[in-house]
Short mmCIF file of C-alpha atoms and ligand atoms in Angstrom, two decimals:
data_model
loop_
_atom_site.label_atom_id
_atom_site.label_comp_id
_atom_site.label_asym_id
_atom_site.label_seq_id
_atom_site.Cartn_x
_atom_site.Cartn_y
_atom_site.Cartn_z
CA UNK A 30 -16.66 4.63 -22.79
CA UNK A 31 -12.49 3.90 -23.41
CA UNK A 32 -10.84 2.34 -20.49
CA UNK A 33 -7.23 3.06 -21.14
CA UNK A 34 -4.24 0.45 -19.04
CA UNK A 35 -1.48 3.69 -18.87
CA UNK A 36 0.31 1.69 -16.14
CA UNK A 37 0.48 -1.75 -13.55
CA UNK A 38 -0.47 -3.72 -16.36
CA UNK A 39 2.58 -5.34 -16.90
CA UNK A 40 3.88 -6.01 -13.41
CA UNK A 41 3.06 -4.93 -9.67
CA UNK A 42 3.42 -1.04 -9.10
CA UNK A 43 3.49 2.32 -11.53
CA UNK A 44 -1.10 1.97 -11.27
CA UNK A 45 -2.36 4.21 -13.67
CA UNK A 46 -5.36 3.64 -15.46
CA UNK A 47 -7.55 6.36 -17.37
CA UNK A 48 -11.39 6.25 -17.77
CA UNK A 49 -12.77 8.10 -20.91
CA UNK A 50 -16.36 9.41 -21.60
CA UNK A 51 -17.89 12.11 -24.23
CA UNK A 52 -13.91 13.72 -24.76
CA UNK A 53 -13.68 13.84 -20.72
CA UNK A 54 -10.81 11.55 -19.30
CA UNK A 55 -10.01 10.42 -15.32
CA UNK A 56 -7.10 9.47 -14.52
CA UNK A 57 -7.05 7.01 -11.32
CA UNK A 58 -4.08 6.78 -9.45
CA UNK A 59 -0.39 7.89 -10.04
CA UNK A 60 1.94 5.25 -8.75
CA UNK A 61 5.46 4.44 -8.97
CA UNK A 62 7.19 0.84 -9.20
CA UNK A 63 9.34 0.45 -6.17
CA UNK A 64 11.69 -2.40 -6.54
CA UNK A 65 12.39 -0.76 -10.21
CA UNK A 66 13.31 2.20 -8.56
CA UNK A 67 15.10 1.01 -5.49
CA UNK A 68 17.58 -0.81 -8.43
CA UNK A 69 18.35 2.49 -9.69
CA UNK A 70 18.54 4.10 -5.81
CA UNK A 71 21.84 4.50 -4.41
CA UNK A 72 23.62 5.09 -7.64
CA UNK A 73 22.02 8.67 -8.41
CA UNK A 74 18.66 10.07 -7.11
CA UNK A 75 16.64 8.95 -9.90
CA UNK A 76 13.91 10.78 -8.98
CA UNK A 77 14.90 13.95 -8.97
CA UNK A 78 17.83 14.12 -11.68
CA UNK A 79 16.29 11.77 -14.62
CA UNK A 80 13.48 13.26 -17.12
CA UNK A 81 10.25 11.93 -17.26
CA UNK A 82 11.04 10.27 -20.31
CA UNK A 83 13.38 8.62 -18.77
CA UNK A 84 11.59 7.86 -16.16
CA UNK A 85 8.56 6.11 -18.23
CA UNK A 86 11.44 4.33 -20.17
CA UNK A 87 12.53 2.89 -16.86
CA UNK A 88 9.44 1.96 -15.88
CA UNK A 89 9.33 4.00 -12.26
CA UNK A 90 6.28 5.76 -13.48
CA UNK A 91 3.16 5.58 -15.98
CA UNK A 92 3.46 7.72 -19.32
CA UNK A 93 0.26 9.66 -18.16
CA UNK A 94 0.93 11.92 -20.95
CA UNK A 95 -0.71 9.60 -22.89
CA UNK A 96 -4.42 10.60 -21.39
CA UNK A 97 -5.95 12.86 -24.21
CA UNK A 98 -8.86 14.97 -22.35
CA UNK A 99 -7.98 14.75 -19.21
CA UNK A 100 -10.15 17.16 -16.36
CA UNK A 101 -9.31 15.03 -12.62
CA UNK A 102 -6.65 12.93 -11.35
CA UNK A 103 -8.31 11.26 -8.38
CA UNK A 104 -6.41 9.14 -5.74
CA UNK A 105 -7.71 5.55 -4.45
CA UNK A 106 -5.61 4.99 -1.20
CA UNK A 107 -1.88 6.53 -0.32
CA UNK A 108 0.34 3.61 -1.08
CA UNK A 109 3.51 4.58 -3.27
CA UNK A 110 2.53 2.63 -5.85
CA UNK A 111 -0.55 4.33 -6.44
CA UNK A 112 0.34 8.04 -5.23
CA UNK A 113 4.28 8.04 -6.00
CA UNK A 114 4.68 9.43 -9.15
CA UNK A 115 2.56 12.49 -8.32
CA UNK A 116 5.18 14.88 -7.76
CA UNK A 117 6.74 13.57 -10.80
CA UNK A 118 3.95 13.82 -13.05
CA UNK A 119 2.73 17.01 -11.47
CA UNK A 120 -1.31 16.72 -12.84
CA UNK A 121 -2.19 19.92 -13.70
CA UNK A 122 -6.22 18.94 -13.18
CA UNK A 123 -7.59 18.57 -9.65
CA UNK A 124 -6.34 16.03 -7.71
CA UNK A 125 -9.52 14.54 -5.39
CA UNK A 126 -9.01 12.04 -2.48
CA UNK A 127 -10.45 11.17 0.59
CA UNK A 128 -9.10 13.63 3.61
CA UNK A 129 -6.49 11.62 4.76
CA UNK A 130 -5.51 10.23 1.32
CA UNK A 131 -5.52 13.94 0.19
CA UNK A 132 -3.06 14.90 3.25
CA UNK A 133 -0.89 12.33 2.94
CA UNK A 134 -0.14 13.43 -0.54
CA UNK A 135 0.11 17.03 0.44
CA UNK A 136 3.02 16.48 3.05
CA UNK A 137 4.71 14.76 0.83
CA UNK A 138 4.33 16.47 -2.29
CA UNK A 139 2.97 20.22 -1.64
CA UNK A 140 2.11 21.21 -4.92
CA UNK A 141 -1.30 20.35 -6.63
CA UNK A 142 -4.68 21.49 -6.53
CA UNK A 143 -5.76 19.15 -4.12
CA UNK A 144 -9.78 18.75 -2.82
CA UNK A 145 -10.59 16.50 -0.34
CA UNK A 146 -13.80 14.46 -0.37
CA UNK A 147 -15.69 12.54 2.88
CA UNK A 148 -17.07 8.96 2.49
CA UNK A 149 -19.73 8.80 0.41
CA UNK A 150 -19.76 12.57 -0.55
CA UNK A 151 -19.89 12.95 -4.49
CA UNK A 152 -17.74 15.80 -6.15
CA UNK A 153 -18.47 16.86 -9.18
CA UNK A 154 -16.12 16.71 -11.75
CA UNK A 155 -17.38 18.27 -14.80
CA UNK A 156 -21.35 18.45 -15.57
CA UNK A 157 -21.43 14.89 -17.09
CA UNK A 158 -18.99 13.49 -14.13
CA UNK A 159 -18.99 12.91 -10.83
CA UNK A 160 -16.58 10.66 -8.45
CA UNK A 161 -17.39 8.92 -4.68
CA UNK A 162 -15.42 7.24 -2.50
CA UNK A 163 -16.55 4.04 -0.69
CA UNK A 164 -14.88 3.07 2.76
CA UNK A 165 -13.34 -0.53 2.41
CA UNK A 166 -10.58 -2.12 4.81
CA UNK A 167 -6.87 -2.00 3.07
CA UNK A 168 -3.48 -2.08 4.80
CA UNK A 169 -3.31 1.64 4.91
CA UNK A 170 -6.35 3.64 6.85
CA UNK A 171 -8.68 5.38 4.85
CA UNK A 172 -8.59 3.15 1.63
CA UNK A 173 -11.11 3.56 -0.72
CA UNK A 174 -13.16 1.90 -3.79
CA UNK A 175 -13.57 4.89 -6.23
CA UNK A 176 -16.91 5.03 -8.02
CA UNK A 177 -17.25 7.30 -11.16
CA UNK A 178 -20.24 8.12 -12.12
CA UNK A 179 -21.11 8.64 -16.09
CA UNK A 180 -23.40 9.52 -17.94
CA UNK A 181 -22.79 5.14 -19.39
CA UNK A 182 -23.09 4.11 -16.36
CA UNK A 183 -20.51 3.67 -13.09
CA UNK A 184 -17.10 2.23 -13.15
CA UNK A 185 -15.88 1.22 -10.39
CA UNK A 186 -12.45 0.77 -9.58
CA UNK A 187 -10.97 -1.83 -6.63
CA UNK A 188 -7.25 -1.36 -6.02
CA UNK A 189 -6.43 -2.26 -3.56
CA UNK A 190 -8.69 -4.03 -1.18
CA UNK A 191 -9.41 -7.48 1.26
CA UNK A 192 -12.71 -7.94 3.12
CA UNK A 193 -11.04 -7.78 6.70
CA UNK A 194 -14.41 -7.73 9.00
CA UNK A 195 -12.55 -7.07 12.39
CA UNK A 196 -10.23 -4.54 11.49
CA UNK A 197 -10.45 -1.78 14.52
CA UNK A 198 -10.06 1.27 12.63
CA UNK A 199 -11.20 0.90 9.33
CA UNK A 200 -14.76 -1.12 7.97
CA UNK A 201 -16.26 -2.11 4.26
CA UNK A 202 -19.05 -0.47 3.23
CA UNK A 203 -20.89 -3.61 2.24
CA UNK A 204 -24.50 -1.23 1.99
CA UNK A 205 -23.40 1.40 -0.21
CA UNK A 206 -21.65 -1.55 -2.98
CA UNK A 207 -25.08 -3.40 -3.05
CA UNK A 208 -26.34 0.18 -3.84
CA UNK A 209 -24.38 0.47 -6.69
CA UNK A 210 -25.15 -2.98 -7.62
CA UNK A 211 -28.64 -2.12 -8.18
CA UNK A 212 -27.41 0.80 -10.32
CA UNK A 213 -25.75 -1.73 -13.00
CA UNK A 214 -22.55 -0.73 -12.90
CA UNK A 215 -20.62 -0.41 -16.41
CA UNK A 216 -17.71 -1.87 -14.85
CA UNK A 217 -15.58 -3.06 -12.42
CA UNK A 218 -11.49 -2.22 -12.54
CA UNK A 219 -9.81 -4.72 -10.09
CA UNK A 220 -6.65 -5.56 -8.47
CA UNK A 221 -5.30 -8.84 -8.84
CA UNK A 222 -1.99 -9.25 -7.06
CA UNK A 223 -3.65 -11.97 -5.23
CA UNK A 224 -6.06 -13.07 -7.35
CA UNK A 225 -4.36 -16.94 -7.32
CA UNK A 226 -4.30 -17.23 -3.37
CA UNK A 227 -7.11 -19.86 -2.53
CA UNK A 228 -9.64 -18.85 0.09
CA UNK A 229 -10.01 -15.29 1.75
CA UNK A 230 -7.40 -13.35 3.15
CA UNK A 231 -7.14 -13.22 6.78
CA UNK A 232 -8.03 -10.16 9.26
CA UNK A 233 -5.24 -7.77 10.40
CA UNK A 234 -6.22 -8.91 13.96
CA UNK A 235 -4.33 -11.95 13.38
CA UNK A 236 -1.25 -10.57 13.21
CA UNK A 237 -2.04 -9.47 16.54
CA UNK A 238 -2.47 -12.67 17.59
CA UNK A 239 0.58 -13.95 16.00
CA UNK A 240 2.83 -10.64 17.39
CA UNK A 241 1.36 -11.77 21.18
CA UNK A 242 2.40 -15.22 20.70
CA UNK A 243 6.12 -13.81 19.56
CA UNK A 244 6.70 -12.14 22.40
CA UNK A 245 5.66 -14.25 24.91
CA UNK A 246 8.47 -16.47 23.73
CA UNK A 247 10.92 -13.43 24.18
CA UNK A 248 12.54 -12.47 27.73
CA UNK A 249 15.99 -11.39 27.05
CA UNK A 250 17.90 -9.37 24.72
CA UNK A 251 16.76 -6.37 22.76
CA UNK A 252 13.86 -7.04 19.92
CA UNK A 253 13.67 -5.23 16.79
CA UNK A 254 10.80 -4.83 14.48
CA UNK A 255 9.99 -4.15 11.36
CA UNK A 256 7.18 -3.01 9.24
CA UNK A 257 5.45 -0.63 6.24
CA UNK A 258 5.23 2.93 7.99
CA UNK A 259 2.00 3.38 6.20
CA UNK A 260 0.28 0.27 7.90
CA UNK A 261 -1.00 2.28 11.08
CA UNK A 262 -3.37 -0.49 12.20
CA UNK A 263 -0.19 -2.98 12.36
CA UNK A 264 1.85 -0.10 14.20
CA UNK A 265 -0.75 0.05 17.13
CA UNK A 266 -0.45 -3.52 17.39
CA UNK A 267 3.15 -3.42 17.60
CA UNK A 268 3.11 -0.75 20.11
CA UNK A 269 0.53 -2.66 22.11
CA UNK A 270 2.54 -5.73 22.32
CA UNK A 271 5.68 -4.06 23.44
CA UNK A 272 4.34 -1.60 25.63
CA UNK A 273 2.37 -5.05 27.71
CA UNK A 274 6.33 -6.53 27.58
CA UNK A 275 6.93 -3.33 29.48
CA UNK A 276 9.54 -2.23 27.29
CA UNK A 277 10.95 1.29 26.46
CA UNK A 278 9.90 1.99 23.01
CA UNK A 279 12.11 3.37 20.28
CA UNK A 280 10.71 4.21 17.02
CA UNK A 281 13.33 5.27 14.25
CA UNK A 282 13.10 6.21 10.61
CA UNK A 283 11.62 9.55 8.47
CA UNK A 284 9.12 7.85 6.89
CA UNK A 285 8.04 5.85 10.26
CA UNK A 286 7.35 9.66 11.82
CA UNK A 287 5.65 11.36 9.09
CA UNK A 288 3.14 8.14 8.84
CA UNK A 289 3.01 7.88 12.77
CA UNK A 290 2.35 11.80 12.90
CA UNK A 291 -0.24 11.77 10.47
CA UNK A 292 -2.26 8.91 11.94
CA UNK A 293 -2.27 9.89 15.48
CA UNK A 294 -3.77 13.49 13.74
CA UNK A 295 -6.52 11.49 12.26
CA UNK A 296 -6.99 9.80 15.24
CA UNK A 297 -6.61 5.74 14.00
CA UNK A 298 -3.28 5.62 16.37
CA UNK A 299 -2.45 6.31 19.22
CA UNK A 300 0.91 6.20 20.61
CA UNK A 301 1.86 4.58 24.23
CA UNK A 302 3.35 7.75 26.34
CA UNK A 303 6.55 6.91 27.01
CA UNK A 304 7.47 6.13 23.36
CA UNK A 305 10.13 7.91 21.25
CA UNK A 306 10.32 9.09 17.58
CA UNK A 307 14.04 8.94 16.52
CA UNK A 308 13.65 10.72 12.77
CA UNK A 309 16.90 11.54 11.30
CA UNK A 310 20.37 9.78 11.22
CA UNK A 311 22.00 11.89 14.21
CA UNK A 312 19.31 11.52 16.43
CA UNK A 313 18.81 7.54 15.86
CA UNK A 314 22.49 7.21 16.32
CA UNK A 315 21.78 9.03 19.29
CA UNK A 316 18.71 6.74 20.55
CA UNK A 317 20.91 3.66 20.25
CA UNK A 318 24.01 4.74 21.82
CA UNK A 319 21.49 5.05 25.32
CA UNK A 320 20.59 1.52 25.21
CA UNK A 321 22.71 0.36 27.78
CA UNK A 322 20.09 -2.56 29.34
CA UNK A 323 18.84 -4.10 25.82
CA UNK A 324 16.59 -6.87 27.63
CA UNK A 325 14.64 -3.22 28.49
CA UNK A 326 13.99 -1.73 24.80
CA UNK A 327 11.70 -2.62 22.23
CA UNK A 328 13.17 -0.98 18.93
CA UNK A 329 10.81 -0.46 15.44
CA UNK A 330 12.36 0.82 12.62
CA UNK A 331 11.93 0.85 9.13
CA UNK A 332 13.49 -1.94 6.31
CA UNK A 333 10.91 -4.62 6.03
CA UNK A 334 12.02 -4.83 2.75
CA UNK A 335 15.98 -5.43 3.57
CA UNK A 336 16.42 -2.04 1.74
CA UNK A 337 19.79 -0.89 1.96
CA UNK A 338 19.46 2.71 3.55
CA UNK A 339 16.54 1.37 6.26
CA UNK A 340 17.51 1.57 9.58
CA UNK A 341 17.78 -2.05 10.20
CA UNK A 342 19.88 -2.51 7.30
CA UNK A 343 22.42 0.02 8.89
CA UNK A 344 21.89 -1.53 12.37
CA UNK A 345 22.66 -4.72 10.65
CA UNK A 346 25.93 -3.88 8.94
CA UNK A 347 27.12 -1.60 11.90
CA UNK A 348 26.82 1.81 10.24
CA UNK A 349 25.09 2.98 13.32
CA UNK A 350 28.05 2.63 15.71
CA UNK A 351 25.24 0.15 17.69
CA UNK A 352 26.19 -3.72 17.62
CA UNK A 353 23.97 -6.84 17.62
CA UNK A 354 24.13 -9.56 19.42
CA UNK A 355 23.89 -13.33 20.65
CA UNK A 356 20.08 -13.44 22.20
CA UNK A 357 18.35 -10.22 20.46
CA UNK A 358 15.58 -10.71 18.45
CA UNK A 359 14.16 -9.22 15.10
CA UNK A 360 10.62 -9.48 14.50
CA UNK A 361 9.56 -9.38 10.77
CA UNK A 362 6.26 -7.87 10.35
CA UNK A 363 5.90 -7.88 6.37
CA UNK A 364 6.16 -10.67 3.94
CA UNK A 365 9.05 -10.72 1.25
CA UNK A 366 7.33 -8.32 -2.00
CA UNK A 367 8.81 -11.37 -4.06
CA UNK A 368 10.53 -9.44 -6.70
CA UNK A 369 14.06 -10.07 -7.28
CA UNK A 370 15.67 -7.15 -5.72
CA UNK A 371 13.56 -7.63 -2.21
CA UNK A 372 14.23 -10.94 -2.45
CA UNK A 373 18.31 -10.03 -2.83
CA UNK A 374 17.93 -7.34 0.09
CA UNK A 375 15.79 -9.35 2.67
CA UNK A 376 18.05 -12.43 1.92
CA UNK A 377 21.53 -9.82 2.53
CA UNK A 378 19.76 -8.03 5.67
CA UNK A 379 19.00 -12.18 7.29
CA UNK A 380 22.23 -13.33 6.27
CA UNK A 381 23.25 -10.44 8.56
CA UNK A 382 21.35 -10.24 11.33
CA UNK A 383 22.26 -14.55 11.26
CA UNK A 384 25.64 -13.61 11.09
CA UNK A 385 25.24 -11.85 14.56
CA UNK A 386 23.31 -14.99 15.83
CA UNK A 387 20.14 -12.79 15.98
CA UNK A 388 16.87 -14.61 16.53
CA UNK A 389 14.74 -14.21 13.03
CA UNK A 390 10.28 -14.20 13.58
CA UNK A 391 9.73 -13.95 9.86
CA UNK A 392 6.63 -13.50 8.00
CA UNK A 393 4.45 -11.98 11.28
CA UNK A 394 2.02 -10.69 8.60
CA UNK A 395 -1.09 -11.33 6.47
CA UNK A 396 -1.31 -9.71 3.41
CA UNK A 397 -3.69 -6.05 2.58
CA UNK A 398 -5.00 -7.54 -0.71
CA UNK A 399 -7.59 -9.63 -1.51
CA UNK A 400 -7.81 -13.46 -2.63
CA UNK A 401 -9.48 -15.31 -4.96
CA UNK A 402 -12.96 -15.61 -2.61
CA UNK A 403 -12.63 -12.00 -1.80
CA UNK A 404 -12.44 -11.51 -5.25
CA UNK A 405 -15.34 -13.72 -5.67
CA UNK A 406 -17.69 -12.20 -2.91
CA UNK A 407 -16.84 -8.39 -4.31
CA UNK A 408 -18.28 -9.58 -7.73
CA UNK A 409 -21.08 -10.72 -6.49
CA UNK A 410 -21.86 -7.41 -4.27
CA UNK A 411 -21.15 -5.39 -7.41
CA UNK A 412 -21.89 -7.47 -10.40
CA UNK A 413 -20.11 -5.52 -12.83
CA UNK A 414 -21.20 -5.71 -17.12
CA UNK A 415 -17.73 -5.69 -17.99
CA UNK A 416 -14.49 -6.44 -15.86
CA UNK A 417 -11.06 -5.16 -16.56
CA UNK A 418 -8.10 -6.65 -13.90
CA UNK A 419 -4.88 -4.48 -13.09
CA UNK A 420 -2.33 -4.26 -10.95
CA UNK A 421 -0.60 -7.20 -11.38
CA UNK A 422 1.90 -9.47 -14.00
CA UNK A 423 -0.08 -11.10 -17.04
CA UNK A 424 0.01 -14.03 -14.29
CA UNK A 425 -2.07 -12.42 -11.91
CA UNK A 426 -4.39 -10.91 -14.00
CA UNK A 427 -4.93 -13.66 -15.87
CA UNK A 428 -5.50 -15.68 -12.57
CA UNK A 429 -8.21 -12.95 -11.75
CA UNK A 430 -10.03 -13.66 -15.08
CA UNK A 431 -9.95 -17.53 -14.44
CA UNK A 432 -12.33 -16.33 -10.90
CA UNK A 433 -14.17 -14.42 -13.14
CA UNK A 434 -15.18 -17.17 -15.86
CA UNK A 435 -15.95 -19.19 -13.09
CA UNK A 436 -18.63 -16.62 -12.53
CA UNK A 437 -20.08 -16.95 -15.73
CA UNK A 438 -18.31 -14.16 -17.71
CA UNK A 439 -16.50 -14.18 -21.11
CA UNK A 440 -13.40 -13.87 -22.03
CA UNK A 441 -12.73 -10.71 -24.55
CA UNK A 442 -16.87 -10.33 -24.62
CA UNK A 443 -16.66 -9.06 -20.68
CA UNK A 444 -13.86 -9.76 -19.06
CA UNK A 445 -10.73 -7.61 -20.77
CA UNK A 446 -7.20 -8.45 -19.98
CA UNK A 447 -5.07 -5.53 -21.25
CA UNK A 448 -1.46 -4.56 -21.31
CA UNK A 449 0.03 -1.41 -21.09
CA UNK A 450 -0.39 1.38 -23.24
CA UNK A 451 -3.67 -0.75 -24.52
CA UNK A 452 -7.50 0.45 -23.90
CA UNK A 453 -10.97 -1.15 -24.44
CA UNK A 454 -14.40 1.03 -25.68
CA UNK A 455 -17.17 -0.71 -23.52
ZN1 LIG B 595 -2.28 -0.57 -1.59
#
């Protein structure tokens, strides 16, 4: 068996990584590296007018041209950075994901022989392979741990995760990992973005708690909040906490009513009547021009990230015709990704909203991946022969592997730290 790093084995994003057996190659995942891309955004659309091989050169996406024998693409979980580069790449093998995974990446990017597969259903691949997806809690619903099963034995593959026991729409399959424990698994491809963070990583219901205790503190001017449109379960929770503050509620941004749309199909949201969807430019300009009373509206719009084009950003710098001021509030649901260029945006979009004397609740947030005792407790549900970290700098991998000696495996005997472009026959 070859297990081939193609991509997020040099930094966080662009997840790629191929598994080989008997000629037969899987691809898993087909990401793209965002805050590489949003440096290039704005001056052309990269996307859609560079070539691949430019592209790859960049470092947006993963050369998956370099796969020899490849019969499946199959999806983990729908965050960009593990589904972005799809429409880019274009597999020409089935693409298999769980249903909502698998629509997600249909809206978005049509073409594709797409099949969907349930929890725990296996679909078979070719005669010798087989795939399964196991339910675990994320920071998008319906994330999965993908199992392959070979004719050497399973490899599993863990990006992304945390253990969040009181998530409300979304659980771990705890019983089906300890099955696949007992079935020796070959070996265990991890995520490690968080791998140095001491402890576990807390539930999503915190930020619940933390988004109550927020807006009890707030009882005049407008508020405006901010988070990832794909994080439905944080979205209720925003929507809960505004609709008890008996505010209107205005939601604005494209990719804040394709997620919203798609979640309420699948039924893991569930919007409060009176709220509104404001998608495109016109009709959020619209929206804001009819807040006359602002202690009355509770706004949420996309930009956690500062990114130029978001909605806040434009609130923010007055391209929306709609002005901030003394006494409103802006509620930060997301952390800083800390790479440079979200570190440059968030710190131009606060300088901003400061400027306006805007009230700032940063960091309202706990993070969707897992650390170090996560990491720790999934090893020991799975107890993996060989274990190969990705997604993530040399850093973070590297501070995966140092949880993983303390376990008792080897470096370079079990425990395989690879860069991109590089593979390892287990
Ligand atoms: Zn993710």
């Amino acid at each position: 068996m070859k297990i081939s790093a193609v991509g997020g084995y040099a930094a966080v994003g662009r997840n790629m990584t191929g598994v080989s057996v008997g000629g037969e190659t899987v691809a898993v995942d087909n990401g793209i590296r965002l805050d590489t891309l949003q440096m290039y955004d704005g001056e052309t659309d990269v996307l859609r007018e560079k070539s691949i091989e430019e592209l790859i050169s960049m470092e947006i996406i993963p050369p998956m041209n370099r796969l020899k024998g490849l019969v499946a693409q199959v999806i983990s979980h729908g965050h960009l950075d593990h589904v972005g580069a799809l429409p880019i790449n274009k597999p020409s093998v089935p693409i298999i994901a769980n249903h909502y995974t698998t629509e997600l990446c249909r809206k978005e990017y049509r073409e594709g022989d797409y099949f969907s597969v349930g929890y725990n259903e296996e679909y078979e691949i070719s005669r010798d392979l087989s795939v399964e997806f196991v339910e675990v809690t994320h920071s998008i619903p319906f994330s999965s741990i993908v199992v392959l099963h070979t004719p050497e034995g399973d490899v599993v593959y863990a990006s992304d995760f945390r253990f969040d026991n009181h998530s409300r729409i979304a659980k771990t399959d705890y019983k089906r990992l300890r099955e696949i424990r007992n079935g020796n698994p070959k070996a265990l491809i991890v995520e490690s973005t968080r791998a140095w963070e001491e402890g576990k990583t807390p539930s999503e219901s915190i930020v619940r708690a933390k988004l109550s205790d927020v807006m009890e503190f707030i009882d005049s001017g407008l508020v405006i909040a901010t988070t990832f449109s794909t994080h439905i379960e944080r979205i209720q929770a925003i929507v809960d906490e505004a609709e008890k503050s008996g505010r209107k509620i205005l939601i604005m941004g494209r990719s804040f009513s394709k997620q919203i749309s798609l979640g309420e199909r699948f039924g893991v949201l569930n919007l409060p009547p009176g709220a509104q969807i404001f998608a495109t430019g016109k009709s959020i300009k619209n929206g804001l021009k009819d807040i006359h009373k602002r202690d009355d509206y509770f706004l949420l719009v996309t930009g956690h990230q500062g990114e130029p084009d978001s909605v806040i950003s434009r609130i923010a710098d007055g391209r929306l015709g709609f002005k901030l001021k003394k006494g409103d509030s802006a509620i930060l649901c997301a952390n800083t990704i800390p790479t440079p260029v979200n570190v440059a945006s968030r710190y131009i979009l606060e300088t901003r909203l400061k400027y306006h004397d805007v009230r700032i609740f940063d960091n309202v947030h706990v993070s969707g991946h897992a650390a170090k005792e996560d990491h720790r407790y999934l090893l020991d549900l799975l107890k993996p022969e060989h274990i190969v970290p990705c997604h993530g700098t040399l850093e973070m991998r590297s501070n995966y592997a140092a949880v993983a000696l303390e376990e008792g495996y080897e470096m370079n005997k079990n425990i395989h730290l690879l860069v991109n472009g590089g593979e390892v026959e287990i």
